[in-house]
């Protein structure tokens, strides 16, 4: 099979549409060269340097302990807004939420600073639909750096732009709260992600304004981003594929541990509509516990999950043989790591051949196994 190839940037939408319609497969064209967006690259470099400065202050200024705790609280609050809100609720519709919970999660997602929920969901639905191909915004086939942060420093591949327009966003377009956050995102972000986090330590903890800025904004923001990015990079490259060997994402204990449950990525891509995003909900999966807590107090309902039979059949049908119960010794022995051979080791990785990630134009399911890509082109979903 041959992946769709396209050299250089395509400015002719009609030509691109023709290619997509007539092509049998979409993969990765390694000859394509992404154009660097220098203002983004320089901006992220500066932010990372300021983050290192902030981390240095955390280590050396022990009197800033309250500020550190405040920063950690904000960091994981923002992460919850992304993982529980933007990801499991709004992208995959794995459960339903009351208006009160929606507002709460939208506020937390704004803290994370990963763009509005609308844009985040659009990009993530595109990622699942065309995972690890040129139509994936952070295609892991282009290497660790690209799928971790490089994709944010470069112009989008033409397939990302055009196929992104075809992702169905009608459910979010009909949601007034989502569209309100999208319209006023930067004002809201300035208030809840910058002003409040920086002002509170200055006023209540007698923190110096520079220390508060470096620790409570720069360090918190960049560390949180890198935690999220590890799901796009490490959880697509270093681990095992017990549920579907044809999917690039892997099971990563390391990523799951530091992200509170987002690293069981082979399972998640196999069953994207499962609210747990993992087979074992209590195994490094704080986010699933949070959703069940919301259910218990009446704020979340209609939690979706894959049945044991469905999971078992998927493992036996398409897994790589490394499942902890249903796997086989031969496949389990085909695992290596730099240092201790333990799943918590970030380099823990199966030596079995990774999939080619060449997909048909309709892509992969988003919500359930019978899901198909809508044929109508929905305009207005691409950010400038």
Short mmCIF file of N, CA and C in Angstrom, two decimals, residues 47 50-52 54-55 58 71 75 213-224:
data_model
loop_
_atom_site.label_atom_id
_atom_site.label_comp_id
_atom_site.label_asym_id
_atom_site.label_seq_id
_atom_site.Cartn_x
_atom_site.Cartn_y
_atom_site.Cartn_z
N UNK A 47 9.32 31.00 26.69
CA UNK A 47 8.49 30.49 27.78
C UNK A 47 9.18 29.35 28.52
N UNK A 50 11.84 30.86 30.75
CA UNK A 50 11.22 31.45 31.93
C UNK A 50 10.73 30.36 32.89
N UNK A 51 10.26 29.25 32.32
CA UNK A 51 9.84 28.12 33.16
C UNK A 51 11.02 27.59 33.97
N UNK A 52 12.17 27.43 33.32
CA UNK A 52 13.36 26.95 34.04
C UNK A 52 13.76 27.92 35.15
N UNK A 54 11.66 29.81 36.75
CA UNK A 54 10.67 29.61 37.80
C UNK A 54 10.93 28.35 38.61
N UNK A 55 11.31 27.27 37.94
CA UNK A 55 11.63 26.02 38.65
C UNK A 55 12.83 26.24 39.57
N UNK A 58 11.63 27.78 42.66
CA UNK A 58 10.95 26.79 43.51
C UNK A 58 11.96 26.03 44.35
N UNK A 71 0.37 26.84 42.88
CA UNK A 71 0.70 26.56 41.48
C UNK A 71 0.31 25.13 41.10
N UNK A 75 -2.28 23.92 38.33
CA UNK A 75 -1.81 23.07 37.24
C UNK A 75 -2.73 21.88 37.04
N UNK A 213 5.06 35.64 38.98
CA UNK A 213 4.91 35.50 37.53
C UNK A 213 5.66 34.29 37.01
N UNK A 214 6.90 34.10 37.46
CA UNK A 214 7.73 33.02 36.96
C UNK A 214 7.25 31.65 37.43
N UNK A 215 6.80 31.57 38.68
CA UNK A 215 6.39 30.28 39.23
C UNK A 215 4.93 29.97 38.92
N UNK A 216 4.06 30.92 39.23
CA UNK A 216 2.61 30.65 39.17
C UNK A 216 2.04 30.78 37.77
N UNK A 217 2.80 31.38 36.87
CA UNK A 217 2.33 31.42 35.48
C UNK A 217 3.26 30.64 34.56
N UNK A 218 4.51 31.08 34.44
CA UNK A 218 5.41 30.48 33.45
C UNK A 218 5.69 29.01 33.73
N UNK A 219 6.13 28.71 34.95
CA UNK A 219 6.46 27.32 35.29
C UNK A 219 5.21 26.44 35.24
N UNK A 220 4.13 26.94 35.83
CA UNK A 220 2.89 26.16 35.83
C UNK A 220 2.40 25.88 34.42
N UNK A 221 2.39 26.89 33.58
CA UNK A 221 1.87 26.76 32.23
C UNK A 221 2.69 25.79 31.39
N UNK A 222 4.01 25.94 31.41
CA UNK A 222 4.87 25.12 30.56
C UNK A 222 4.94 23.68 31.08
N UNK A 223 5.01 23.49 32.39
CA UNK A 223 5.02 22.13 32.92
C UNK A 223 3.72 21.41 32.59
N UNK A 224 2.61 22.13 32.70
CA UNK A 224 1.32 21.53 32.38
C UNK A 224 1.23 21.18 30.90
#
